[in-house]
Each structure stands twice: as structure tokens, then as C-alpha cells.
mmCIF file of C-alpha atoms and ligand atoms in Angstrom:
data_model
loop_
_atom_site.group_PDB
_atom_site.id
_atom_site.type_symbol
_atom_site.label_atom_id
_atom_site.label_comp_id
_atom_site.label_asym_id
_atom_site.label_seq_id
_atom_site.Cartn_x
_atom_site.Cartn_y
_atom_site.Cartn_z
ATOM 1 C CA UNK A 91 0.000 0.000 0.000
ATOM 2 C CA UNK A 92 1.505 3.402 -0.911
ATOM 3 C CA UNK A 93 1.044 6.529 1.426
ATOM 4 C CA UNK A 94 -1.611 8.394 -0.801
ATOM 5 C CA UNK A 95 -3.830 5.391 -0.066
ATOM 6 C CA UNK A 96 -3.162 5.555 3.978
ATOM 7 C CA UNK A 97 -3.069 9.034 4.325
ATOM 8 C CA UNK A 98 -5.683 10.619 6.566
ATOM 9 C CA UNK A 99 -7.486 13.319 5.941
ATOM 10 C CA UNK A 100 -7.837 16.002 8.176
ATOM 11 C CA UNK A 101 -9.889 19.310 8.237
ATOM 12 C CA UNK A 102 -7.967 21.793 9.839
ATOM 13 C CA UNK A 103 -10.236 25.072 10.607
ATOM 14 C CA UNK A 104 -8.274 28.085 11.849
ATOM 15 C CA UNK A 105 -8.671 31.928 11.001
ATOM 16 C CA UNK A 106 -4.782 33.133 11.515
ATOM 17 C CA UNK A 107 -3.066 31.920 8.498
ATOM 18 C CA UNK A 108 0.034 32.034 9.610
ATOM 19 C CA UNK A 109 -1.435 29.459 12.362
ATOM 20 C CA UNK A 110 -3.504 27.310 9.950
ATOM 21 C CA UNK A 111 0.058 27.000 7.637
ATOM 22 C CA UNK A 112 2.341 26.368 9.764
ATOM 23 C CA UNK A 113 -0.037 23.678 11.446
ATOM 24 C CA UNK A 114 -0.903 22.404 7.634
ATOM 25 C CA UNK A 115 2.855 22.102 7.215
ATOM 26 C CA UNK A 116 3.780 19.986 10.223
ATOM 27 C CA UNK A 117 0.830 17.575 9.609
ATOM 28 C CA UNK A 118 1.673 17.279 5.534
ATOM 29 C CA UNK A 119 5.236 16.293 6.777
ATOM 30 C CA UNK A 120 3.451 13.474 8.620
ATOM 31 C CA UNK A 121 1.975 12.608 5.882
ATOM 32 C CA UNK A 122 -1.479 13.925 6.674
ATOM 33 C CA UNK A 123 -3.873 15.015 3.791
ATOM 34 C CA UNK A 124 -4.841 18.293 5.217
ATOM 35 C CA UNK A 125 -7.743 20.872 3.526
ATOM 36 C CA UNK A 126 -7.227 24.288 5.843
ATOM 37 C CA UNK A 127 -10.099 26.391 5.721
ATOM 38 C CA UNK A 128 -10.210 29.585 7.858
ATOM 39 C CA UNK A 129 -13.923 30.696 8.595
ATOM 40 C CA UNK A 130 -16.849 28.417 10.061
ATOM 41 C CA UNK A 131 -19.262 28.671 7.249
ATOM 42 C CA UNK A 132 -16.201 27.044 4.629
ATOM 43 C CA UNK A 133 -15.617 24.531 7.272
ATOM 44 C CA UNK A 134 -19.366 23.041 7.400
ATOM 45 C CA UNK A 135 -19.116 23.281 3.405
ATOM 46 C CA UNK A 136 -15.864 20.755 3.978
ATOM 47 C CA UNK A 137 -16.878 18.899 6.098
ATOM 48 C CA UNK A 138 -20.643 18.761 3.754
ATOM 49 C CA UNK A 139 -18.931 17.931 0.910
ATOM 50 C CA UNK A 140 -15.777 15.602 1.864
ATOM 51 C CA UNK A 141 -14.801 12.597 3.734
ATOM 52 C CA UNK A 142 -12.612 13.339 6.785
ATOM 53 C CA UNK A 143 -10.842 11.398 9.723
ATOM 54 C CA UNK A 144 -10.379 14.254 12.067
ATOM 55 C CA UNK A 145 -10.951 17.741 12.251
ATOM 56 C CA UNK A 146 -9.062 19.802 14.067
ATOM 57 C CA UNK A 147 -11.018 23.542 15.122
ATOM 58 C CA UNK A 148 -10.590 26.576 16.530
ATOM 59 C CA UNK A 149 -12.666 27.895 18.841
ATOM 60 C CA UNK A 150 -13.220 31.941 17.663
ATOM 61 C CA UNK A 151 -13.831 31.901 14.266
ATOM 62 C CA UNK A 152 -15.385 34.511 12.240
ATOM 63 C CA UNK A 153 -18.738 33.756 10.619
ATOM 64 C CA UNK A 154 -20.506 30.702 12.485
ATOM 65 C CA UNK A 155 -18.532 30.239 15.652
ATOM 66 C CA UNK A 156 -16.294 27.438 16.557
ATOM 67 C CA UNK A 157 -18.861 26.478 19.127
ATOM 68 C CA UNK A 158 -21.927 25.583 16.155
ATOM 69 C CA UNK A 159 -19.459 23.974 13.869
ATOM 70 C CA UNK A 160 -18.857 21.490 16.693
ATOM 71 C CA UNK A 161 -22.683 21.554 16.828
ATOM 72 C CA UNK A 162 -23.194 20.841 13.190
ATOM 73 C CA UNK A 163 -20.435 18.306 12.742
ATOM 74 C CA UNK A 164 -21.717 16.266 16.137
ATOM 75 C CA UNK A 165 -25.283 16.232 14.856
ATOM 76 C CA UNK A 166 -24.183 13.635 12.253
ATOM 77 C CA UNK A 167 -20.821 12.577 12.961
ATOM 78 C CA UNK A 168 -18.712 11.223 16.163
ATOM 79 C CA UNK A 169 -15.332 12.374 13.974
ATOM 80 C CA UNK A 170 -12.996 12.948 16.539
ATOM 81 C CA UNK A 171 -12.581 16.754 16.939
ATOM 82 C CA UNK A 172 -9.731 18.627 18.250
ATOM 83 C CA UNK A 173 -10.580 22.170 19.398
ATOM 84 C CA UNK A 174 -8.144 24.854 19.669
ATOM 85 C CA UNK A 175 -8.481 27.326 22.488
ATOM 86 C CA UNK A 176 -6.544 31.074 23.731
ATOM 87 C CA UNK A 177 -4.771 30.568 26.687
ATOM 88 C CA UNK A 178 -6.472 31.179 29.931
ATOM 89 C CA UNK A 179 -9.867 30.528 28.891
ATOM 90 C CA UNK A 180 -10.950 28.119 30.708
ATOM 91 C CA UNK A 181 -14.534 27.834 30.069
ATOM 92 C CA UNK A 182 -13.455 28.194 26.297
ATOM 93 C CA UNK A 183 -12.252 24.461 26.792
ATOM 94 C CA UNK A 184 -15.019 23.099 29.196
ATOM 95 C CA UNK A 185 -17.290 24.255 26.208
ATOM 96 C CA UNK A 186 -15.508 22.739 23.489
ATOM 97 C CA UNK A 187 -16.124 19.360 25.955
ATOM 98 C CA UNK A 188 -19.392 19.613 26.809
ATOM 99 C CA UNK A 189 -20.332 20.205 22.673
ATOM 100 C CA UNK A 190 -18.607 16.759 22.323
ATOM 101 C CA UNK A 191 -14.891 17.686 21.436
ATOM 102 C CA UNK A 192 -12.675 14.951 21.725
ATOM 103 C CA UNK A 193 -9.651 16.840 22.950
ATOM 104 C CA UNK A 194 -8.228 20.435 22.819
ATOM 105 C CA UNK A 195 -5.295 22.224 22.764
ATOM 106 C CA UNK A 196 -4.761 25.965 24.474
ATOM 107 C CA UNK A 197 -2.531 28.538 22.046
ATOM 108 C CA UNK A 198 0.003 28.733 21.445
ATOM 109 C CA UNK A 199 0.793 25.485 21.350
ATOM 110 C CA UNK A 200 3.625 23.180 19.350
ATOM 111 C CA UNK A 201 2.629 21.603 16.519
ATOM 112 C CA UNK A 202 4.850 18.209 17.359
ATOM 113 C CA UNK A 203 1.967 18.038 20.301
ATOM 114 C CA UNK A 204 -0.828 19.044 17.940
ATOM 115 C CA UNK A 205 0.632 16.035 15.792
ATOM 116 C CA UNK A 206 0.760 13.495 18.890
ATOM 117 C CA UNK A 207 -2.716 14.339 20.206
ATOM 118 C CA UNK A 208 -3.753 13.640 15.617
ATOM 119 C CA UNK A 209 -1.952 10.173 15.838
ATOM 120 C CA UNK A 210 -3.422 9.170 19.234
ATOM 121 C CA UNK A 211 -6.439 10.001 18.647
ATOM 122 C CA UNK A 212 -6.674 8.236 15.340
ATOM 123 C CA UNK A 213 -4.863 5.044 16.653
ATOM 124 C CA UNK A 214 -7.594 4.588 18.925
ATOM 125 C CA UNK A 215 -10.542 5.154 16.276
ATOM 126 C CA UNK A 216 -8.783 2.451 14.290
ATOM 127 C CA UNK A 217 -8.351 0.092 17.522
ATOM 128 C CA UNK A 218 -12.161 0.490 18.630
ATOM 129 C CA UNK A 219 -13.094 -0.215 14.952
ATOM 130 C CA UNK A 220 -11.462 -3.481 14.934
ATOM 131 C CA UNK A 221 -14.177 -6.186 14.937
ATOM 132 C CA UNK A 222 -14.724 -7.501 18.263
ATOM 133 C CA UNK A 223 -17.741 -9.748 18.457
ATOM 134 C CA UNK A 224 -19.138 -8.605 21.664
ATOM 135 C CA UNK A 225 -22.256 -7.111 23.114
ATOM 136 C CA UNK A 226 -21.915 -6.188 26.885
ATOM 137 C CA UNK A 227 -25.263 -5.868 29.027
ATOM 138 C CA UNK A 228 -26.057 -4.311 31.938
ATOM 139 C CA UNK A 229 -29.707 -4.023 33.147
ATOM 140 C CA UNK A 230 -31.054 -0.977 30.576
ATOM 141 C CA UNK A 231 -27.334 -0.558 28.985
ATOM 142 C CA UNK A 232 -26.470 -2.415 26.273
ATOM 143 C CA UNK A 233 -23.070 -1.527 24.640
ATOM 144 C CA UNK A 234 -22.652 -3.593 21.247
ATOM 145 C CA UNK A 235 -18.913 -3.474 21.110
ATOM 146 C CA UNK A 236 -18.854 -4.497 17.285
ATOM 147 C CA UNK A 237 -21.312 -2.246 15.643
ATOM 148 C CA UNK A 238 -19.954 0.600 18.087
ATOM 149 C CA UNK A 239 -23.312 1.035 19.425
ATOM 150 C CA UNK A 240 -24.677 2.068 22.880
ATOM 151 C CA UNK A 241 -28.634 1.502 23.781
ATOM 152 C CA UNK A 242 -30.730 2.395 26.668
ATOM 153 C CA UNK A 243 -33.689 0.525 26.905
ATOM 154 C CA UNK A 244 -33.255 -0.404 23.756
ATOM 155 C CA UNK A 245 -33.300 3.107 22.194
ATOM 156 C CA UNK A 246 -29.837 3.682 20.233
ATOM 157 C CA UNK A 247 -28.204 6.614 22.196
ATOM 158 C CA UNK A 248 -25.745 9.030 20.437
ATOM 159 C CA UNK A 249 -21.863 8.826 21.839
ATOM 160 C CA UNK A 250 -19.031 10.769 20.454
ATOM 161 C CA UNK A 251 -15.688 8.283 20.059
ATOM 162 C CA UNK A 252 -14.374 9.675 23.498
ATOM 163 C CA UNK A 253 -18.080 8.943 25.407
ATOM 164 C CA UNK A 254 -17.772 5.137 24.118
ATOM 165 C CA UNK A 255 -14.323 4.843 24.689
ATOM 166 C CA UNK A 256 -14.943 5.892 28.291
ATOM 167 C CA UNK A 257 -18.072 3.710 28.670
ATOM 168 C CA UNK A 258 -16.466 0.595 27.393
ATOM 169 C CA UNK A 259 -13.314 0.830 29.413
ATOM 170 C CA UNK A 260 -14.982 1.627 32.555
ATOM 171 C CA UNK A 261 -17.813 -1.197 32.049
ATOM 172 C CA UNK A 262 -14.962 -4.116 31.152
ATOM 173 C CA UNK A 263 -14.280 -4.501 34.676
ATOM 174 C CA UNK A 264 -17.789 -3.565 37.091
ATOM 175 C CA UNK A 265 -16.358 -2.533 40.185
ATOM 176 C CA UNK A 266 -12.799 -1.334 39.287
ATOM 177 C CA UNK A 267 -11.528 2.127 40.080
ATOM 178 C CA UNK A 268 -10.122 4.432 37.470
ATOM 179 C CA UNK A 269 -8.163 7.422 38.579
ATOM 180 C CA UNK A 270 -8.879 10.146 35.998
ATOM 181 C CA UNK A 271 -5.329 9.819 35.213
ATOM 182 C CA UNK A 272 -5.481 6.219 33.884
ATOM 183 C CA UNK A 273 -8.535 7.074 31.996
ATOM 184 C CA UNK A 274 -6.454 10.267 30.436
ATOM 185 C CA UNK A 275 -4.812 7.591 28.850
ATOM 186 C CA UNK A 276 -7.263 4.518 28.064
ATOM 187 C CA UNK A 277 -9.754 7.324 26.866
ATOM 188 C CA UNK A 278 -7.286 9.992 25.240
ATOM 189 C CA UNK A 279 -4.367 7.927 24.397
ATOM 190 C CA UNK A 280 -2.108 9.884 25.958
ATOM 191 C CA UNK A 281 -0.432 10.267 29.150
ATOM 192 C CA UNK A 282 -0.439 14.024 30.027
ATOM 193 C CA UNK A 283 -0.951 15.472 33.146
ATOM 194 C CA UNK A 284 -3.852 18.212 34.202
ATOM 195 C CA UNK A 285 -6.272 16.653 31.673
ATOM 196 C CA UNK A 286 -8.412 15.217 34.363
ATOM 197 C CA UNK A 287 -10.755 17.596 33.854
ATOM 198 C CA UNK A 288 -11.455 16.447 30.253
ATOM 199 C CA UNK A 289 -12.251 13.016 31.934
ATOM 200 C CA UNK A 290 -14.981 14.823 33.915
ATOM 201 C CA UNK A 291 -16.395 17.130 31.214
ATOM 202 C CA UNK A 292 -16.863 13.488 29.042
ATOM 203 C CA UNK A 293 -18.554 11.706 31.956
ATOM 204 C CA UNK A 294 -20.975 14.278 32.545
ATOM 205 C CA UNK A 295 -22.019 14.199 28.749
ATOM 206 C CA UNK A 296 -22.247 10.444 28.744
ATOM 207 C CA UNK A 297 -24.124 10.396 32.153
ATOM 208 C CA UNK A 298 -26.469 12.895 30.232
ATOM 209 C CA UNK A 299 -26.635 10.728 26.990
ATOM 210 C CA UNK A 300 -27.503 7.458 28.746
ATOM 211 C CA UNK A 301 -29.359 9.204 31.677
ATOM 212 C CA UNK A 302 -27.475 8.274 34.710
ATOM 213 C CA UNK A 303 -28.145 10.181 38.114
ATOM 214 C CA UNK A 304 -24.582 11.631 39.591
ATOM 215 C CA UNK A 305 -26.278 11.571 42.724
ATOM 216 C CA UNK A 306 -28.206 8.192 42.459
ATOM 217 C CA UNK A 307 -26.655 6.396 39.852
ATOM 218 C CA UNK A 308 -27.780 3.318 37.890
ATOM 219 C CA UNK A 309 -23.832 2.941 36.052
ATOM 220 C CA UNK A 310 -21.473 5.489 36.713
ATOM 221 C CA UNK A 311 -20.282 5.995 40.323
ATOM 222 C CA UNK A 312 -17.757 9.344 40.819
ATOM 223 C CA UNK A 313 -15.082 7.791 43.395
ATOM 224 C CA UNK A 314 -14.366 10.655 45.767
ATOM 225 C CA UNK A 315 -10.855 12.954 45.124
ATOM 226 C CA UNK A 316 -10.105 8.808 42.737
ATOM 227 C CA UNK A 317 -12.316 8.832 39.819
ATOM 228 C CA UNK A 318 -14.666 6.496 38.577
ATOM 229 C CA UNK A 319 -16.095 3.098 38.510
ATOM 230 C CA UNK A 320 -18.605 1.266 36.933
ATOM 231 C CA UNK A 321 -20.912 -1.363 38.484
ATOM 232 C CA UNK A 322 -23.374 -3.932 36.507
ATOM 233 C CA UNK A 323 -27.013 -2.760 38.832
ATOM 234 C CA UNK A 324 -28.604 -5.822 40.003
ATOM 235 C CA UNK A 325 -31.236 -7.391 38.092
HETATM 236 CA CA1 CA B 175 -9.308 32.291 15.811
#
């Protein structure tokens, strides 16, 4: 197989040009296929009109905001996303989460970590699509491992990559504790410290999703200054 036929392509959405080249650059090196648009409207056209493996977006765009291109894209997609944030704005990044970003990256940031947060990200879309002839099932959940699917009393329920990555590594093992640091790196791929609070941002949207009380859960039980667990609810 030659590279043209394994190269993935990315949409890289970014306003600064001198930003969106250099990035485009560094990812064409690694062999990425990389379409850099640099307003929100030309992004949803993209991402309309082409395939993509990953998009990569900033967050304050002109025309439609960051924010509803991570809107548009999640409505019929669970492409991993990579948002790019200014530095210091917090909430900027918990938002980017909570609309079902994968991952993000504060500015100004170096594009060798841009290009190791692409590649993990990636690797672990192509190990969870691997066929693996399971369907795990607890009470209401249902998580068909094979067809990537998670249902809730038998209704299909919408996850993003990073939601059923965290759902399906939590519910292997019913009772085990995961620090937010070990699911960092199950869920992200990477091992990077102060990205707890990514963990939490994704198990809030996946408690939403599947409708699991924080304070009385069915699934998903928040272990105190730890993490998380899972447990199977008695039938
Ligand atoms: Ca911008």
C-alpha cells in the first residue's frame, strides 16, 4: 500500500493563516492530507462535501462560531474533533467538551503536540473499529462493542468516540476504580498530566446521553478525590 492510499485526511479550521500554515505544514510532513479552511461557514461546506478522519477547530472563528461547527459536525458525525483554544480561557475548553470535542489544545501550542494528540487520537478510532464480536449488558445498557453502538432501553443513544471509549473501558471490569489519570490515557491515548478535567467534562455528557443520576446512579459511580467506577445494577 503506498502513502496516498493511507493518508488521513484532516480538516484543519483556523482563522490566523500564519497558524492554519504552519499547522498544515507539520501535519503534511506526517503525511497527513490536510484541507485548511479559515472561517466556520467554509468549514461546514468541507466537512458537507468531503470525507474526513479528524478535524481539528478553533474555537473563535469569524462567521458561524467554533462552538456551532462542533454543533453541526456532532449532529451527524462522532469524527474525533480537536478544538483549539486562547490561553487562559478556561470555560473556552469546558465548552468545546461539553459540545462533544474529543480533545483540545490551548494557544500557542507546538505543533509536534498538535501532531501526537492527531496520531493518538486516530490510533484509537482504528483500535475500537477493529471487529470484536461482543455485546456487553447491563440491566437498561447495552453496549454492542462491534457495531460501536450504545442503547438504553433499547433506544440507540448518540456517543461521540471519546463517550464510548470511556463507557467501554470503565464497564470491562464492574467494580474497578479508574483514577482520571489512567482514563487520560485509556480514553485519550495519551499520558499528560492536568487533563483530568477532560475526563470529567466526558462523563458528565455520557451520564447525560444514557441518563445516569450523579447523585443516584444506575452505572457510573464518581469515586471521591479517585475517579470512577462502573458497576453492573442488580437485576
Ligand atoms: Ca481564531
Amino acid at each position: 500500500m503506498d502513502m496516498a492510499t493511507e493518508a488521513r485526511r484532516i480538516l484543519l479550521v483556523e482563522d490566523e493563516t500564519a497558524i492554519r500554515d504552519a499547522v498544515a505544514a507539520y501535519l503534511e510532513r506526517e503525511n497527513y492530507w490536510v484541507t485548511g479552511v479559515g472561517d466556520g461557514t467554509s468549514a461546514v461546506d468541507e466537512f458537507e462535501k468531503h470525507h474526513f478522519d479528524l478535524v481539528i477547530l478553533d474555537l473563535m472563528l469569524p462567521g458561524i462560531p467554533g462552538e456551532q461547527v462542533c454543533r453541526i459536525i456532532r449532529d451527524s458525525s462522532d469524527i474525533p474533533i480537536i478544538m483549539l483554544t486562547a490561553k487562559g480561557e478556561v470555560e473556552d475548553r469546558i465548552i468545546g467538551l461539553e459540545l462533544g470535542a474529543d480533545d483540545y489544545l490551548v494557544k500557542p501550542f507546538s505543533p509536534r503536540e498538535l501532531v501526537a494528540r492527531v496520531r493518538a487520537l486516530l490510533r484509537r478510532v482504528h483500535i475500537d473499529s477493529e471487529p470484536q464480536r461482543e455485546v456487553l449488558s447491563f440491566g437498561d445498557l447495552e453496549i454492542d462493542l462491534a457495531g460501536h453502538k450504545c442503547l438504553v432501553k433499547g433506544e440507540e443513544v448518540d456517543l461521540t468516540a471519546s463517550e464510548f471509549k470511556l463507557l467501554t473501558t470503565l464497564s470491562r471490569y464492574p467494580g474497578r476504580v479508574y483514577t482520571r489519570m489512567e482514563l487520560v490515557e485509556k480514553v485519550l491515548g495519551y499520558d499528560f498530566e492536568g487533563y483530568e478535567r477532560t475526563i470529567d467534562s466526558h462523563v458528565k455528557n455520557l451520564r447525560a446521553k444514557i441518563g445516569d443520576d450523579p447523585r443516584n446512579p444506575t452505572w457510573l459511580y464518581t469515586v471521591h478525590g479517585v475517579g470512577y467506577r462502573f458497576e453492573a445494577p442488580r437485576e
